[in-house]
Short mmCIF file of C-alpha atoms in Angstrom, two decimals:
data_model
loop_
_atom_site.label_atom_id
_atom_site.label_comp_id
_atom_site.label_asym_id
_atom_site.label_seq_id
_atom_site.Cartn_x
_atom_site.Cartn_y
_atom_site.Cartn_z
CA MET N 1 -1.46 -44.58 -71.31
CA VAL N 2 -0.95 -41.10 -69.91
CA ASP N 3 -2.77 -40.35 -66.68
CA THR N 4 -5.15 -37.50 -67.37
CA LYS N 5 -5.02 -36.47 -63.74
CA THR N 6 -2.87 -37.41 -60.81
CA ASN N 7 -2.21 -36.08 -57.36
CA ASP N 8 1.55 -36.18 -57.95
CA LYS N 9 3.25 -32.84 -57.66
CA VAL N 10 5.74 -31.74 -60.29
CA ILE N 11 8.46 -29.16 -59.77
CA ASP N 12 8.49 -26.55 -62.52
CA TYR N 13 12.20 -25.69 -62.58
CA ALA N 14 11.60 -22.66 -64.81
CA ASP N 15 10.34 -20.70 -61.80
CA ASP N 16 10.92 -23.25 -58.98
CA ARG N 17 7.29 -23.76 -58.00
CA LEU N 18 5.22 -26.85 -57.37
CA MET N 19 2.28 -27.52 -59.63
CA LEU N 20 -0.27 -30.27 -59.99
CA LYS N 21 0.27 -32.56 -62.95
CA VAL N 22 -3.08 -32.31 -64.71
CA LEU N 23 -3.83 -33.04 -68.36
CA GLN N 24 -6.99 -31.24 -69.38
CA SER N 25 -9.58 -32.94 -71.62
CA ASP N 26 -8.81 -30.61 -74.53
CA GLU N 27 -5.10 -31.53 -74.22
CA LEU N 28 -5.69 -35.28 -74.30
CA MET N 29 -6.34 -35.75 -78.05
CA PRO N 30 -3.39 -33.58 -79.19
CA ASN N 31 -1.09 -35.52 -76.84
CA ILE N 32 -2.34 -38.87 -78.12
CA PHE N 33 -1.89 -37.64 -81.70
CA LEU N 34 1.65 -36.47 -80.90
CA CYS N 35 2.57 -39.87 -79.46
CA ILE N 36 1.21 -41.65 -82.53
CA VAL N 37 2.93 -39.32 -85.00
CA ALA N 38 6.25 -39.33 -83.15
CA GLY N 39 6.24 -43.12 -82.93
CA TYR N 40 5.15 -43.47 -86.54
CA GLU N 41 7.90 -41.25 -87.91
CA THR N 42 10.77 -42.94 -86.08
CA ALA N 43 9.46 -46.46 -86.71
CA SER N 44 8.82 -45.79 -90.40
CA THR N 45 12.29 -44.30 -90.83
CA ALA N 46 13.91 -47.30 -89.13
CA LEU N 47 11.88 -49.63 -91.36
CA ALA N 48 12.90 -47.67 -94.45
CA TYR N 49 16.61 -47.98 -93.62
CA SER N 50 16.17 -51.67 -92.75
CA THR N 51 14.43 -52.24 -96.08
CA TYR N 52 17.25 -50.45 -97.89
CA ILE N 53 19.88 -52.66 -96.23
CA LEU N 54 17.90 -55.81 -97.03
CA ALA N 55 17.39 -54.73 -100.64
CA THR N 56 21.11 -54.09 -101.13
CA ARG N 57 22.27 -57.20 -99.24
CA PRO N 58 20.28 -60.23 -100.42
CA VAL N 59 22.33 -62.62 -98.27
CA MET N 60 21.03 -60.91 -95.13
CA GLN N 61 17.54 -60.90 -96.55
CA ASP N 62 17.78 -64.66 -97.12
CA LYS N 63 19.03 -65.22 -93.55
CA ILE N 64 16.09 -63.31 -92.09
CA ILE N 65 13.61 -65.19 -94.29
CA GLU N 66 15.24 -68.49 -93.30
CA GLU N 67 15.02 -67.57 -89.60
CA ILE N 68 11.35 -66.62 -89.92
CA ASN N 69 10.58 -69.87 -91.75
CA HIS N 70 12.59 -71.87 -89.19
CA HIS N 71 10.40 -70.53 -86.38
CA ASN N 72 7.22 -71.29 -88.33
CA TRP N 73 6.14 -67.66 -88.39
CA ASN N 74 3.04 -67.62 -90.54
CA ASN N 75 -0.53 -66.43 -90.64
CA ASN N 76 -1.64 -69.32 -88.42
CA ASN N 77 0.03 -67.73 -85.38
CA ASN N 78 -3.06 -66.05 -83.95
CA ASN N 79 -2.21 -66.51 -80.30
CA ALA N 80 -0.63 -63.28 -78.97
CA GLU N 81 1.55 -65.19 -76.52
CA GLU N 82 2.85 -67.44 -79.31
CA ILE N 83 3.59 -64.43 -81.53
CA TYR N 84 5.44 -62.72 -78.67
CA GLU N 85 7.51 -65.84 -77.97
CA THR N 86 8.35 -66.33 -81.65
CA ALA N 87 9.40 -62.69 -82.03
CA HIS N 88 11.78 -63.05 -79.09
CA ASN N 89 13.40 -66.08 -80.73
CA LEU N 90 14.30 -64.20 -83.92
CA SER N 91 17.87 -63.51 -82.79
CA TYR N 92 19.37 -62.72 -86.21
CA SER N 93 16.54 -60.30 -86.97
CA ASP N 94 17.08 -58.63 -83.59
CA LEU N 95 20.82 -58.26 -84.23
CA PHE N 96 20.09 -56.94 -87.72
CA ILE N 97 17.85 -54.17 -86.36
CA ARG N 98 20.36 -53.35 -83.62
CA GLU N 99 23.00 -52.91 -86.31
CA VAL N 100 20.83 -50.76 -88.61
CA LEU N 101 19.85 -48.23 -85.93
CA PRO N 102 23.41 -47.01 -85.14
CA MET N 103 24.29 -46.91 -88.85
CA TYR N 104 21.36 -44.60 -89.58
CA PRO N 105 20.54 -42.70 -86.37
CA ILE N 106 17.02 -41.28 -86.40
CA THR N 107 16.96 -38.80 -83.53
CA ILE N 108 20.05 -36.72 -84.23
CA LYS N 109 18.38 -33.36 -83.62
CA ALA N 110 16.82 -34.59 -80.38
CA MET N 111 20.31 -34.72 -78.90
CA ALA N 112 20.79 -30.92 -79.08
CA CYS N 113 20.90 -29.00 -75.80
CA GLU N 114 21.01 -25.28 -75.10
CA CYS N 115 23.58 -24.12 -72.57
CA ASN N 116 21.73 -22.22 -69.83
CA THR N 117 24.84 -20.74 -68.16
CA THR N 118 28.28 -19.84 -69.44
CA LYS N 119 30.64 -22.73 -68.64
CA THR N 120 34.15 -23.91 -69.44
CA VAL N 121 34.39 -27.56 -70.46
CA CYS N 122 37.79 -29.08 -71.26
CA ARG N 123 39.27 -25.57 -71.61
CA HIS N 124 36.52 -24.57 -74.09
CA LYS N 125 34.29 -21.67 -73.09
CA ILE N 126 30.63 -22.31 -73.90
CA GLU N 127 28.50 -19.18 -73.76
CA LYS N 128 24.97 -19.09 -72.38
CA GLY N 129 22.46 -19.72 -75.19
CA PHE N 130 24.85 -21.79 -77.35
CA ILE N 131 23.37 -24.96 -78.81
CA ILE N 132 25.44 -28.08 -78.13
CA GLN N 133 24.87 -31.08 -80.37
CA PRO N 134 27.07 -34.19 -80.47
CA ASP N 135 28.21 -35.45 -83.84
CA ILE N 136 26.41 -38.80 -83.74
CA PHE N 137 27.71 -39.99 -87.11
CA SER N 138 31.35 -39.47 -86.05
CA ILE N 139 30.70 -41.47 -82.89
CA HIS N 140 28.89 -44.30 -84.70
CA TYR N 141 31.50 -44.57 -87.46
CA ASN N 142 34.67 -43.97 -85.39
CA PRO N 143 37.17 -46.82 -86.00
CA ASN N 144 38.86 -46.02 -82.65
CA LEU N 145 35.62 -47.00 -80.91
CA TRP N 146 34.47 -49.88 -83.11
CA GLY N 147 37.66 -51.38 -84.52
CA PRO N 148 39.76 -50.90 -87.64
CA GLU N 149 37.24 -52.54 -89.97
CA ASP N 150 35.29 -50.25 -92.28
CA PRO N 151 32.47 -48.95 -90.05
CA ASN N 152 30.29 -48.57 -93.15
CA LEU N 153 30.24 -52.34 -93.52
CA PHE N 154 27.28 -54.05 -92.00
#
């Protein structure tokens, strides 16, 4: 949980001054809400894409169900430690999720950065104020990076 007050000093690089890192009481609830909403949106989007892949590929769906059944994952697992251990043993499910996330990146816009000074990068002049955003889809689906197979295949 976020510390509401700490003695740590934080450098504010906007005007190069030290300030105390203090979260006021009236800022606490909005920050908690933001954390919940931000986590909810990304998790729900990842689950939606995972559900889509499972719905369109029943063989994968069957493998995940078989793995869950193999590890006796059921409603009788009430012990948190047992649930944690079982979840870590679901290797196919873990690999499935790790494959879905690059296929359908969620935080594309979070990768954008604004250039704060005019610079030349690889003989390309980038003016101050320009927004730089990598093309995540081209990186994730580039056959030169991932092999000659169709990168759209799961």
